[in-house]
Every structure is written in structure tokens, then in C-alpha cells.
Coordinates of C-alpha atoms in Angstrom, one line a residue:
X1 CA -47.9 45.3 -87.9
X2 CA -47.2 47.9 -89.3
X3 CA -50.0 51.1 -90.7
X4 CA -48.7 49.4 -95.0
X5 CA -49.6 45.8 -93.3
X6 CA -52.6 46.7 -91.7
X7 CA -54.3 48.3 -95.3
X8 CA -53.3 45.5 -97.4
X9 CA -55.4 43.5 -94.9
X10 CA -58.4 45.9 -94.4
X11 CA -57.9 45.9 -98.4
X12 CA -57.9 41.7 -99.3
X13 CA -60.3 41.7 -97.3
X14 CA -62.2 43.9 -98.3
X15 CA -62.3 42.8 -102.4
X16 CA -62.7 38.9 -100.8
X17 CA -66.2 40.6 -99.7
X18 CA -67.1 42.4 -102.7
X19 CA -66.0 39.2 -105.2
X20 CA -68.7 37.4 -102.9
X21 CA -71.2 39.5 -103.2
X22 CA -71.3 40.1 -106.5
X23 CA -68.6 38.1 -108.4
X24 CA -69.4 34.9 -106.8
X25 CA -73.6 35.9 -107.5
X26 CA -73.0 36.2 -111.2
X27 CA -71.0 33.3 -111.6
X28 CA -73.4 31.3 -109.6
X29 CA -76.3 33.1 -111.9
X30 CA -74.4 31.6 -115.4
X31 CA -73.8 28.9 -113.9
X32 CA -77.2 28.1 -113.1
X33 CA -78.4 28.3 -116.4
X34 CA -76.6 25.5 -117.3
X35 CA -78.8 23.4 -115.2
X36 CA -82.1 22.8 -114.8
X37 CA -83.8 23.0 -111.4
X38 CA -87.5 22.6 -110.6
X39 CA -87.1 24.6 -106.7
X40 CA -84.7 26.5 -104.9
X41 CA -83.9 23.8 -102.8
X42 CA -83.3 20.9 -105.7
X43 CA -80.6 19.6 -107.1
X44 CA -79.3 21.0 -109.8
X45 CA -78.7 18.8 -112.9
X46 CA -76.6 19.4 -116.2
X47 CA -78.4 20.2 -119.5
X48 CA -76.1 22.1 -120.6
X49 CA -77.1 25.3 -123.2
X50 CA -80.6 23.3 -123.5
X51 CA -81.5 25.9 -121.8
X52 CA -80.1 28.5 -124.1
X53 CA -81.7 26.6 -127.0
X54 CA -85.6 26.3 -125.6
X55 CA -84.9 30.2 -124.6
X56 CA -84.0 31.3 -128.0
X57 CA -86.4 29.4 -130.3
X58 CA -88.8 30.4 -128.2
X59 CA -91.5 33.3 -128.7
X60 CA -91.2 34.7 -126.1
X61 CA -88.0 35.5 -125.6
X62 CA -88.2 37.6 -128.8
X63 CA -91.5 39.2 -127.8
X64 CA -89.6 40.2 -124.2
X65 CA -86.8 41.4 -126.0
X66 CA -88.3 43.6 -128.8
X67 CA -90.8 45.0 -125.5
X68 CA -87.7 46.1 -123.8
X69 CA -86.6 48.0 -126.4
X70 CA -89.5 49.9 -127.1
X71 CA -89.5 50.7 -123.8
X72 CA -85.7 51.9 -123.1
X73 CA -85.5 53.5 -126.3
X74 CA -88.6 55.7 -125.7
X75 CA -88.1 56.3 -122.0
X76 CA -84.9 57.0 -123.2
X77 CA -85.8 60.2 -126.2
X78 CA -88.2 61.9 -123.9
X79 CA -85.4 61.9 -120.6
X80 CA -82.8 63.3 -122.7
X81 CA -84.7 65.9 -124.8
X82 CA -87.2 66.6 -121.4
X83 CA -83.8 67.4 -119.6
X84 CA -81.5 69.0 -122.2
X85 CA -84.7 71.4 -122.3
X86 CA -85.4 72.1 -118.6
X87 CA -81.7 71.7 -117.8
X88 CA -81.4 75.2 -120.1
X89 CA -83.8 76.8 -118.5
X90 CA -83.1 75.8 -114.4
X91 CA -79.1 78.0 -116.2
X92 CA -81.0 80.7 -116.4
X93 CA -81.7 83.6 -114.0
X94 CA -84.6 84.7 -112.8
X95 CA -86.3 84.9 -109.2
X96 CA -86.7 81.7 -107.6
X97 CA -84.3 80.0 -109.1
X98 CA -83.2 77.8 -106.1
X99 CA -86.7 76.8 -105.6
X100 CA -87.4 75.4 -108.9
X101 CA -84.2 73.5 -108.9
X102 CA -85.2 72.4 -105.2
X103 CA -89.2 71.4 -106.4
X104 CA -87.1 69.7 -109.4
X105 CA -85.5 66.9 -108.3
X106 CA -87.9 65.5 -105.8
X107 CA -89.4 62.7 -108.6
X108 CA -85.8 61.3 -108.6
X109 CA -86.0 61.1 -104.3
X110 CA -89.1 59.2 -104.7
X111 CA -88.6 55.8 -103.6
X112 CA -90.2 53.7 -106.6
X113 CA -92.6 52.3 -105.3
X114 CA -94.1 55.8 -104.0
X115 CA -94.1 57.2 -107.4
X116 CA -96.0 54.4 -109.0
X117 CA -98.8 54.0 -106.4
X118 CA -99.2 57.5 -106.4
X119 CA -100.4 57.9 -110.2
X120 CA -102.1 54.8 -109.8
X121 CA -104.5 56.7 -107.8
X122 CA -104.4 60.3 -109.9
X123 CA -105.9 58.1 -112.6
X124 CA -108.1 55.8 -110.9
X125 CA -110.8 54.7 -112.6
X126 CA -113.1 58.2 -112.6
X127 CA -111.9 59.6 -108.7
X128 CA -108.5 60.1 -110.4
X129 CA -107.6 63.8 -110.3
X130 CA -106.3 63.2 -113.1
X131 CA -108.7 61.5 -114.8
X132 CA -111.4 64.1 -112.9
X133 CA -109.2 66.7 -115.3
X134 CA -109.3 65.3 -118.3
X135 CA -113.3 64.7 -118.1
X136 CA -113.6 68.4 -116.4
X137 CA -111.9 69.4 -120.7
X138 CA -114.8 67.5 -122.3
X139 CA -112.0 64.6 -123.5
X140 CA -112.6 60.7 -123.6
X141 CA -112.1 59.2 -121.2
X142 CA -108.0 57.5 -120.9
X143 CA -108.0 53.7 -119.9
X144 CA -104.3 54.5 -118.8
X145 CA -103.2 50.3 -118.2
X146 CA -105.8 48.4 -120.1
X147 CA -105.1 48.5 -124.0
X148 CA -101.5 47.2 -124.6
X149 CA -100.1 50.9 -126.4
X150 CA -101.9 52.3 -123.3
X151 CA -99.8 50.2 -120.6
X152 CA -96.7 51.1 -122.4
X153 CA -97.8 54.9 -122.9
X154 CA -98.1 54.9 -119.5
X155 CA -94.6 53.4 -118.3
X156 CA -92.1 55.2 -120.5
X157 CA -94.4 58.2 -119.4
X158 CA -94.2 57.0 -115.8
X159 CA -90.2 56.5 -115.3
X160 CA -89.9 59.7 -117.7
X161 CA -91.3 61.8 -114.7
X162 CA -89.7 59.7 -112.5
X163 CA -86.2 59.6 -114.0
X164 CA -86.2 62.7 -115.9
X165 CA -84.8 64.7 -112.5
X166 CA -81.5 62.6 -112.9
X167 CA -80.9 63.8 -116.1
X168 CA -82.1 67.4 -116.1
X169 CA -78.6 67.4 -112.9
X170 CA -76.3 66.3 -115.3
X171 CA -76.8 68.5 -118.3
X172 CA -77.6 71.0 -116.1
X173 CA -74.1 70.3 -114.6
X174 CA -72.2 69.9 -117.8
X175 CA -74.5 73.2 -119.2
X176 CA -72.4 75.5 -116.5
X177 CA -68.8 74.3 -117.3
X178 CA -69.7 76.4 -121.0
X179 CA -67.6 79.3 -120.5
X180 CA -69.4 81.9 -121.2
X181 CA -67.0 84.1 -123.9
X182 CA -68.2 81.2 -126.3
X183 CA -71.6 82.8 -125.9
X184 CA -70.5 85.8 -126.2
X185 CA -68.3 85.7 -129.4
X186 CA -71.2 83.8 -131.0
X187 CA -73.2 86.3 -130.7
X188 CA -71.1 88.9 -131.7
X189 CA -70.6 86.9 -135.2
X190 CA -74.9 87.1 -135.6
X191 CA -75.5 83.7 -134.4
X192 CA -79.1 83.2 -132.8
X193 CA -80.4 81.3 -129.8
X194 CA -80.9 78.1 -132.1
X195 CA -77.3 78.5 -133.5
X196 CA -75.2 78.9 -130.6
X197 CA -77.4 76.0 -128.6
X198 CA -76.6 73.6 -132.1
X199 CA -73.3 74.7 -132.7
X200 CA -71.7 75.7 -128.4
X201 CA -74.2 73.6 -126.3
X202 CA -75.1 70.5 -128.0
X203 CA -71.1 69.6 -128.8
X204 CA -70.1 70.9 -125.3
X205 CA -72.6 68.9 -123.8
X206 CA -71.1 66.1 -125.7
X207 CA -69.4 64.1 -123.1
X208 CA -71.9 64.6 -120.4
X209 CA -74.7 62.9 -123.0
X210 CA -72.9 59.7 -123.6
X211 CA -73.2 59.0 -120.6
X212 CA -76.7 59.6 -119.4
X213 CA -77.5 57.4 -122.5
X214 CA -75.0 54.9 -121.3
X215 CA -76.0 54.4 -117.6
X216 CA -80.1 55.5 -118.6
X217 CA -80.0 52.7 -120.9
X218 CA -78.5 50.0 -118.6
X219 CA -81.2 51.0 -116.1
X220 CA -83.6 51.0 -117.7
X221 CA -83.3 48.0 -120.2
X222 CA -82.9 46.4 -116.8
X223 CA -85.6 48.0 -114.7
X224 CA -87.7 45.3 -113.6
X225 CA -89.7 47.6 -109.8
X226 CA -91.4 50.3 -112.9
X227 CA -93.2 48.0 -115.3
X228 CA -94.2 44.8 -112.5
X229 CA -95.9 47.7 -110.1
X230 CA -98.0 49.3 -113.6
X231 CA -99.0 46.6 -115.1
X232 CA -96.8 43.3 -113.8
X233 CA -95.9 42.5 -117.9
X234 CA -99.3 43.0 -119.3
X235 CA -102.2 43.7 -120.7
X236 CA -101.4 39.8 -122.7
X237 CA -97.5 40.2 -122.1
X238 CA -97.3 43.6 -124.2
X239 CA -95.2 45.5 -121.7
X240 CA -93.4 42.7 -120.5
X241 CA -89.7 43.0 -121.2
X242 CA -86.6 40.8 -120.2
X243 CA -86.3 41.1 -116.3
X244 CA -89.8 40.4 -116.0
X245 CA -89.7 37.7 -117.9
X246 CA -86.7 36.3 -116.1
X247 CA -88.6 36.8 -112.5
X248 CA -91.9 35.1 -113.8
X249 CA -89.7 32.0 -114.7
X250 CA -88.2 31.6 -111.6
X251 CA -90.4 32.4 -109.3
X252 CA -93.9 31.9 -110.5
X253 CA -92.6 28.6 -112.9
X254 CA -90.1 27.5 -110.0
X255 CA -87.7 27.3 -113.8
X256 CA -84.4 28.4 -111.8
X257 CA -82.4 28.3 -114.5
X258 CA -84.8 28.8 -117.3
X259 CA -84.7 31.9 -115.5
X260 CA -80.8 32.3 -114.0
X261 CA -80.8 32.1 -118.5
X262 CA -82.4 34.6 -119.4
X263 CA -80.8 36.9 -117.1
X264 CA -77.6 35.4 -118.5
X265 CA -78.8 37.2 -122.1
X266 CA -79.4 40.4 -120.5
X267 CA -76.8 43.2 -121.7
X268 CA -74.2 44.7 -119.9
X269 CA -72.1 48.0 -121.4
X270 CA -68.7 47.9 -121.5
X271 CA -66.3 50.1 -119.5
X272 CA -66.4 53.5 -120.0
X273 CA -65.5 56.3 -118.4
X274 CA -67.4 58.7 -115.7
X275 CA -67.1 62.9 -116.4
X276 CA -70.8 62.8 -114.7
X277 CA -72.4 65.0 -112.1
X278 CA -69.6 68.3 -111.6
X279 CA -70.8 70.2 -109.0
X280 CA -73.6 72.4 -109.9
X281 CA -72.6 76.2 -109.4
X282 CA -75.1 78.7 -108.1
X283 CA -73.9 81.5 -109.7
X284 CA -75.7 83.7 -112.0
X285 CA -77.8 82.1 -114.9
X286 CA -77.6 83.4 -118.4
X287 CA -80.9 85.3 -119.6
X288 CA -80.4 84.8 -123.0
X289 CA -83.2 87.3 -124.2
X290 CA -84.1 89.9 -123.2
X291 CA -87.5 90.5 -124.7
X292 CA -90.6 90.5 -122.3
X293 CA -91.8 87.8 -124.0
X294 CA -89.0 85.9 -123.5
X295 CA -88.6 87.0 -119.7
X296 CA -92.6 85.9 -119.7
X297 CA -91.4 82.5 -121.7
X298 CA -88.7 81.7 -119.2
X299 CA -90.6 82.1 -116.2
X300 CA -94.2 80.3 -117.5
X301 CA -92.1 77.2 -118.3
X302 CA -89.9 77.6 -114.6
X303 CA -93.7 77.7 -113.3
X304 CA -94.4 74.2 -115.8
X305 CA -91.4 72.3 -114.3
X306 CA -92.1 73.2 -110.9
X307 CA -95.6 71.8 -111.0
X308 CA -94.6 69.0 -113.4
X309 CA -92.1 67.3 -110.8
X310 CA -93.4 68.8 -107.2
X311 CA -97.3 67.9 -107.8
X312 CA -97.1 64.1 -107.4
X313 CA -95.1 65.0 -104.3
X314 CA -98.3 67.5 -103.1
X315 CA -101.0 65.5 -104.2
X316 CA -99.6 62.4 -102.4
X317 CA -99.6 64.2 -98.6
X318 CA -102.7 65.9 -99.8
X319 CA -104.3 62.8 -100.2
X320 CA -102.9 61.0 -97.1
X321 CA -104.7 64.6 -95.3
X322 CA -107.9 64.9 -96.7
X323 CA -110.7 63.6 -95.1
X324 CA -112.7 61.1 -96.3
X325 CA -116.1 62.8 -97.1
X326 CA -114.4 64.5 -99.8
X327 CA -111.5 62.1 -100.6
X328 CA -113.6 60.2 -103.8
X329 CA -116.1 63.5 -104.5
X330 CA -114.4 66.9 -104.2
X331 CA -112.1 67.7 -107.3
X332 CA -110.4 70.5 -105.3
X333 CA -107.1 71.1 -105.3
X334 CA -106.8 72.7 -103.2
X335 CA -106.0 70.8 -99.4
X336 CA -108.4 69.7 -96.5
X337 CA -110.8 69.6 -94.8
X338 CA -108.3 67.8 -92.3
X339 CA -108.3 64.4 -90.9
X340 CA -105.5 61.5 -89.2
X341 CA -107.5 58.8 -89.8
X342 CA -105.9 57.0 -92.3
X343 CA -102.6 57.5 -90.5
X344 CA -104.0 55.8 -87.3
X345 CA -105.0 53.1 -89.1
X346 CA -102.4 52.2 -90.9
X347 CA -100.1 52.1 -87.8
X348 CA -103.1 50.1 -85.7
X349 CA -105.0 48.2 -88.3
X350 CA -101.8 47.2 -90.4
X351 CA -97.9 45.5 -89.9
X352 CA -96.8 48.7 -91.2
X353 CA -95.1 49.7 -87.8
X354 CA -93.3 46.4 -88.5
X355 CA -92.2 47.5 -92.2
X356 CA -90.6 50.4 -91.3
X357 CA -88.6 49.3 -88.3
X358 CA -87.0 46.5 -90.6
X359 CA -87.0 49.0 -93.5
X360 CA -85.1 51.2 -91.1
X361 CA -82.9 48.3 -89.7
X362 CA -82.1 47.0 -93.0
X363 CA -80.9 50.8 -94.1
X364 CA -79.2 51.5 -91.6
X365 CA -77.2 48.5 -91.1
X366 CA -76.0 48.6 -95.5
X367 CA -74.9 52.3 -94.4
X368 CA -72.9 50.9 -91.4
X369 CA -71.0 48.5 -93.7
X370 CA -70.8 50.1 -97.4
X371 CA -69.0 52.9 -95.5
X372 CA -66.3 51.0 -93.5
X373 CA -66.1 48.7 -96.3
X374 CA -66.0 51.5 -99.0
X375 CA -63.4 53.7 -96.8
X376 CA -61.0 50.5 -96.4
X377 CA -61.0 49.7 -99.9
X378 CA -61.0 53.2 -101.5
X379 CA -57.9 54.7 -99.0
X380 CA -56.1 51.5 -99.4
X381 CA -56.3 51.3 -103.2
X382 CA -55.2 55.0 -103.4
X383 CA -52.7 55.3 -101.1
X384 CA -51.2 52.0 -101.6
X385 CA -48.9 50.8 -104.3
X386 CA -51.1 48.4 -105.9
X387 CA -50.8 46.9 -109.3
X388 CA -53.7 47.1 -111.5
X389 CA -55.2 49.6 -109.6
X390 CA -57.7 51.2 -111.6
X391 CA -59.7 47.4 -113.2
X392 CA -60.3 47.2 -109.1
X393 CA -62.2 50.4 -108.9
X394 CA -63.0 50.1 -113.2
X395 CA -64.6 46.6 -112.1
X396 CA -66.9 47.7 -109.1
X397 CA -68.3 50.5 -111.0
X398 CA -68.8 47.8 -113.5
X399 CA -70.3 45.8 -111.5
X400 CA -72.8 48.4 -110.7
X401 CA -74.3 47.7 -113.6
X402 CA -75.1 44.1 -113.7
X403 CA -79.2 43.8 -113.8
X404 CA -80.8 43.0 -109.5
X405 CA -81.9 39.5 -111.3
X406 CA -78.8 38.2 -112.4
X407 CA -77.5 38.4 -108.8
X408 CA -81.5 37.9 -106.8
X409 CA -81.9 34.7 -108.2
X410 CA -78.8 32.9 -107.1
X411 CA -78.6 34.6 -103.2
X412 CA -82.0 33.5 -103.1
X413 CA -81.1 30.0 -104.0
X414 CA -77.8 30.4 -101.7
X415 CA -79.3 32.1 -99.0
X416 CA -82.3 29.7 -98.9
X417 CA -79.6 26.3 -98.9
X418 CA -77.9 27.4 -96.1
X419 CA -81.1 28.1 -93.4
X420 CA -80.6 32.4 -94.6
X421 CA -83.5 32.5 -96.8
X422 CA -86.2 34.8 -95.6
X423 CA -84.5 36.7 -93.6
X424 CA -83.1 40.6 -93.2
X425 CA -79.1 39.5 -93.4
X426 CA -79.9 38.2 -96.5
X427 CA -81.5 41.4 -97.7
X428 CA -78.6 43.3 -96.1
X429 CA -76.1 41.5 -98.4
X430 CA -78.2 42.1 -101.3
X431 CA -78.8 45.6 -100.7
X432 CA -74.6 45.9 -100.7
X433 CA -74.1 44.0 -103.7
X434 CA -75.9 47.6 -104.7
X435 CA -74.1 50.2 -102.1
X436 CA -70.6 49.0 -102.4
X437 CA -68.9 48.9 -105.6
X438 CA -71.0 52.6 -105.6
X439 CA -69.1 53.7 -102.7
X440 CA -65.7 52.3 -103.3
X441 CA -66.0 54.2 -107.2
X442 CA -66.4 57.5 -105.3
X443 CA -64.6 57.6 -102.4
X444 CA -61.9 56.5 -104.7
X445 CA -61.8 59.7 -106.9
X446 CA -62.3 61.8 -103.1
X447 CA -59.2 60.2 -101.9
X448 CA -57.0 60.7 -104.8
X449 CA -58.4 64.4 -105.6
X450 CA -57.2 65.2 -101.3
X451 CA -53.4 66.0 -101.2
X452 CA -50.9 63.6 -99.7
X453 CA -49.1 66.3 -97.9
X454 CA -51.5 66.7 -95.5
X455 CA -51.2 62.9 -93.7
X456 CA -47.5 63.4 -94.3
X457 CA -47.7 66.6 -92.2
X458 CA -48.9 65.2 -89.3
X459 CA -47.0 61.9 -89.9
X460 CA -43.7 64.2 -89.6
X461 CA -45.5 65.9 -86.6
X462 CA -45.5 61.9 -84.8
X463 CA -48.9 60.8 -85.8
X464 CA -48.6 56.9 -87.4
X465 CA -50.2 56.0 -90.8
X466 CA -53.3 55.0 -89.2
X467 CA -53.3 57.7 -87.0
X468 CA -52.9 60.3 -89.7
X469 CA -55.5 58.7 -91.5
X470 CA -58.1 59.0 -88.9
X471 CA -57.5 62.6 -87.7
X472 CA -56.5 64.1 -90.8
X473 CA -57.6 62.1 -93.9
X474 CA -61.5 61.4 -92.2
X475 CA -62.4 64.9 -90.8
X476 CA -61.6 66.0 -94.1
X477 CA -63.5 63.0 -96.0
X478 CA -66.8 64.2 -94.0
X479 CA -68.1 65.9 -97.4
X480 CA -67.7 62.4 -99.6
X481 CA -68.2 60.1 -97.0
X482 CA -72.3 61.6 -95.3
X483 CA -72.9 61.6 -99.7
X484 CA -72.1 57.7 -99.5
X485 CA -74.0 57.0 -96.3
X486 CA -77.3 59.4 -98.5
X487 CA -76.6 57.4 -101.3
X488 CA -76.4 54.3 -99.6
X489 CA -79.3 54.3 -97.2
X490 CA -81.5 55.8 -99.9
X491 CA -80.8 53.2 -102.6
X492 CA -81.8 50.7 -99.2
X493 CA -84.5 52.6 -98.0
X494 CA -85.8 52.5 -101.3
X495 CA -85.4 49.0 -103.0
X496 CA -88.6 46.7 -104.2
X497 CA -87.1 44.5 -105.9
X498 CA -84.6 42.5 -103.7
X499 CA -86.6 43.3 -101.4
X500 CA -89.8 41.3 -103.0
X501 CA -87.2 38.3 -104.1
X502 CA -84.9 38.1 -100.7
X503 CA -88.4 37.7 -98.3
X504 CA -91.0 36.7 -98.0
X505 CA -92.7 36.7 -95.0
X506 CA -95.1 39.4 -94.0
X507 CA -92.8 39.4 -90.5
X508 CA -89.7 40.6 -92.1
X509 CA -91.6 42.4 -95.0
X510 CA -90.1 46.4 -96.0
X511 CA -92.2 49.5 -96.7
X512 CA -91.5 49.2 -100.2
X513 CA -92.8 45.4 -100.1
X514 CA -96.0 45.8 -98.2
X515 CA -97.5 49.1 -99.5
X516 CA -96.8 47.3 -103.3
X517 CA -99.2 44.5 -101.3
X518 CA -101.8 46.8 -100.3
X519 CA -102.7 47.7 -104.0
X520 CA -103.9 44.8 -104.9
X521 CA -106.1 44.4 -101.9
X522 CA -109.9 43.6 -102.8
X523 CA -110.6 46.7 -100.4
X524 CA -108.1 49.2 -101.7
X525 CA -107.5 51.6 -99.5
X526 CA -106.3 54.9 -101.6
X527 CA -105.7 57.5 -98.4
X528 CA -104.0 54.9 -96.1
X529 CA -101.4 54.0 -99.1
X530 CA -100.8 57.0 -99.5
X531 CA -100.0 57.6 -95.8
X532 CA -97.4 55.2 -95.7
X533 CA -96.1 56.2 -98.8
X534 CA -95.4 60.1 -97.4
X535 CA -94.4 58.2 -94.1
X536 CA -91.4 56.4 -96.0
X537 CA -90.8 59.8 -98.0
X538 CA -90.5 61.7 -95.7
X539 CA -87.2 61.1 -94.3
X540 CA -85.7 60.9 -97.4
X541 CA -87.0 64.4 -98.4
X542 CA -85.8 65.8 -94.8
X543 CA -82.0 63.8 -95.3
X544 CA -81.3 65.9 -98.8
X545 CA -82.6 68.8 -97.1
X546 CA -80.5 68.7 -94.1
X547 CA -77.3 67.4 -95.9
X548 CA -77.7 68.8 -99.4
X549 CA -74.6 71.3 -99.2
X550 CA -72.3 68.0 -98.1
X551 CA -74.4 66.0 -101.0
X552 CA -72.9 69.1 -103.8
X553 CA -69.7 69.0 -101.9
X554 CA -69.2 65.4 -102.4
X555 CA -70.7 65.2 -105.6
X556 CA -67.9 67.5 -106.6
X557 CA -64.9 66.3 -104.6
X558 CA -66.0 62.6 -105.8
X559 CA -66.7 62.8 -109.6
X560 CA -64.0 61.0 -111.6
X561 CA -62.7 63.3 -115.1
X562 CA -60.7 62.9 -118.0

């Protein structure tokens, strides 16, 4: 078989698998919305548009839609404002800037379930560190989840805290592309810092701002895990949005058609170009003011950013090692007295070791499968003359935007019907719907920017097309490959939504679901919960620290521009 035929075969297989994993569940979900089913193994009964009529005529749907809009708009506005402000500060030159930049991304690296559990611990009753701080200031206590307004505000606050690092990174990359000469010319014309921001920085950030708002709008509106873990949609439905309504309809009321119908009504964005995340430069930043007051303000703001970003991680680790006698009584922020009791209890008295191995198994298999098919699809698309190749790549990226529940409900139904429900195999398949489109899109941008002359030179020296690919392209693609591996591992390792839906038995639970189930137990053991949270977070921090150089290089080369 010729090299061209081999790549054509690989591309065909890869696209068929992608269609089976993404397109088929989406169409199946849409088709289910026209049927009624009272269980996942029942025979569907055609009812046409009756589900849509029923849903649109109920107050629950419109309440969920309104809650989703309030939550999304509030979260996006705050993330953009804070993200731009933090990016402007982190673009300045000051001692320890690289350290503050590293700390600022910590919340983004935390699994959602870990961050939510840490927040709940920090505000718990009269023993949470934030609760104690509020009391020490003489302020009235805050009931974070008891009233509708407080529950929504808490959900927005946690989402802002969790996702602002992503927005900051995007804006920081954009700010670094603004030519310094523009600011210097504006200074000569007598403009102040505010005028330079509105007339230079903000217009130059418009492409990044557009993409960030679009991405955050889609991801926030479809976000299930944050609100579900914080409030469960309560109190009295005040934080229930469409994703939670869809989940409770399908998995609590066993109205499968109604759950699929509510997911089909969740908006998905149209096509757009992605300019996001160019290389974060390490060049010296600009100090826009030379006054002593300005420098002090800059340093203090940088310190606030570092504490704001790193404190949840710090308190999680401190709480996992603090002795029981001071765990709840002490208000000290310093670590100690130390103990390993919580880790011993976690590993000996719970199913955490099994859950950890399940998470690791699923994540590693997801990475291997994602890497294999992403490489062959992306390379075949960039190197072979294929009609509609841009449509293929755009479709991959578009598939990444589908709400997880839109895919999870039909996938769970399908795997249950064929006898593979509640298995790690079904969970890997679900994770591939997240990682494979992202891997193909990313490596397509990477391979597209790689000079074809390098492969031609290798083939002139006697290599076959496949040999040139293995000996030249893959070694040169190491930054991109490692970046895809990191992203794939991270997305699989931290996933809560798919794991909650696809896995039911204790033997197959992953760590995020296992940790979340501990919060619902009668005997709430915060020490063990924080120990488990620390153990699931450490691999992410370690991988990012060891491979951050390749990660940044890969993002730079894989960015789609123009």
C-alpha cells in the first residue's frame, strides 16, 4: 500500500471514529427528544414535538433559562474585568513577576470538584477560615447557600475565582503583542494611562476579547459541575439552569426524552476564528509610571493577585496536614502542628486508592487514544489534498463546544443498551468527545506551520513518506504532542460530569466523583477530603511544572491565526 493510501486509510478511520463518538450521540440526543422513554432500557415511543411543547410551556424551563443567563452574564463580566486588570499588572516589570504569573494560573489547574470542596471548607459554618475572618472583622455572618441571592452570588464568585486565570492568560498574551512604539508615541502626544488603555490597549485586544467572551459564554452557560456541586440547583431552584434541569429530568425523574429535549434547546455557538493563547513572552514588561506611589501600588496589587490565586491551594494543603486538635479550633494561617492521619485514613479506610487507579487508567488510555488519532487525522488533513479540509477541522472545534450532557445522555443510553454501561470503557469513550476534537484542531495548526521542505529533504535522502513522518515530523512536533497530552490528561483527570453520569458502581468511580460523595456523607471529614483533594491536584501541578516549557511552546506553535 502506498503512503498516500495509508494516510487516506488512517484519515478515514479517524474521521469515522470521531463521527461515532461525537456526531452520532448528538443526532441520537436530538432524535430522543421526539420520543418518550421512562428508563434507559425501555423502548422509545414516538410523540413528535410533544416534548418541546411541554418543556416550553413549563415555568421550570424559563426559570432555568433565566438563572443561566444571570449566572453567565455576571460571571463573564467579572472574569473579563478582572482578567484585563490582572493581565495589565502581570505585563509590568517588577521583582518576582514570573512567580506571580505562575501562582496566578493555579486555580485553573485545580479540578473543579477540588476547588468547590475547598471553597465549601473555607466558608463552612463557624469553622471555615473565611467565616472566621469575617467574624474577626466584626461583620455579620454570611449564609453562603441558604438564600437564593446568596447561593447565586456564591456560584458566580467560585466560577470567577476558578476561571479568571484562563481569561488573564489570554489577555496577557494579547497585551504582549501590542507594539511598545504605540505607547511611546501616545506619551509624546501627552496622553495619560487611562487614555492609552482606551485608545490603544482595548482596541488591540478586541480579537482576543471577542473570542474569550464567546468561549466563556458557551462554557459558562453549559457548565454543570460548579453549580451542581455547590448548591445542587437550590435553594428552591434559584440556581438551577438548563444543564442541571436536563440532568435531574433524565436521571432523577427518568424522563429520557425530556432530558434530551432540554439539552437540545441549549445554545451552541456558530463558527468563528480562534486567535487565542499566543506565546506568553518572557521579555521585560513596561512600567507605565515611575513614581514611588505607582511602584508601591503595582507591588501591592501583584501581592494581592498572588494571594487571591494561591490561597485556596495553600489552605487545602495546610488543612490536609494540620493535626485534628487545631483543625477546627485554630484561626492561624500558618501550617502545623503536622499530622499524616488524614492521608492514612483516606488510603486505608476509604475507596480512594481504587478511585485513584480508575482515574489514572481512564486518563492514560484517553491520552494514548487521543494522541494516536489526533496525529493521524491532523497530519493527513494538512499534508493530503482533501476537499473541505477546513470544514473538517472547523467541525472538530465546533464539536468541542457541545454541552457535555447533550452527549452524555445518549452515550449512557447506548452503552447501557449494549451491556457496557457503568464501565471504564464507556467513560473513556465519553472523555474522547472532549479530547479528540481539541487534539485534532491543535495539531492541525501545529503541522500546518511546519515547513514541508523538511519532509521533502528526508524523502530525497531515501525515506518514504511514512519514514519522513516518523523520523522528522514527530520529533519536531514534540512541544505540540506534549501539549496535547497535557490537555488530554488534564481534561480526563479532572472530569466530574461524564464520570457522574457514566459510572454508577463504587468499584468504577473516579476520584472527582468519590470526593464529591464524601461531602454528602453525615460524618463530614474535612481533613480526609482536603487530603484527597491534594493528592488529585499534585499530578497536575507536577506535570505542568515539568513540562511547562513545552506547554508554552506548543500553544504558540498551535495557535490558529488570521
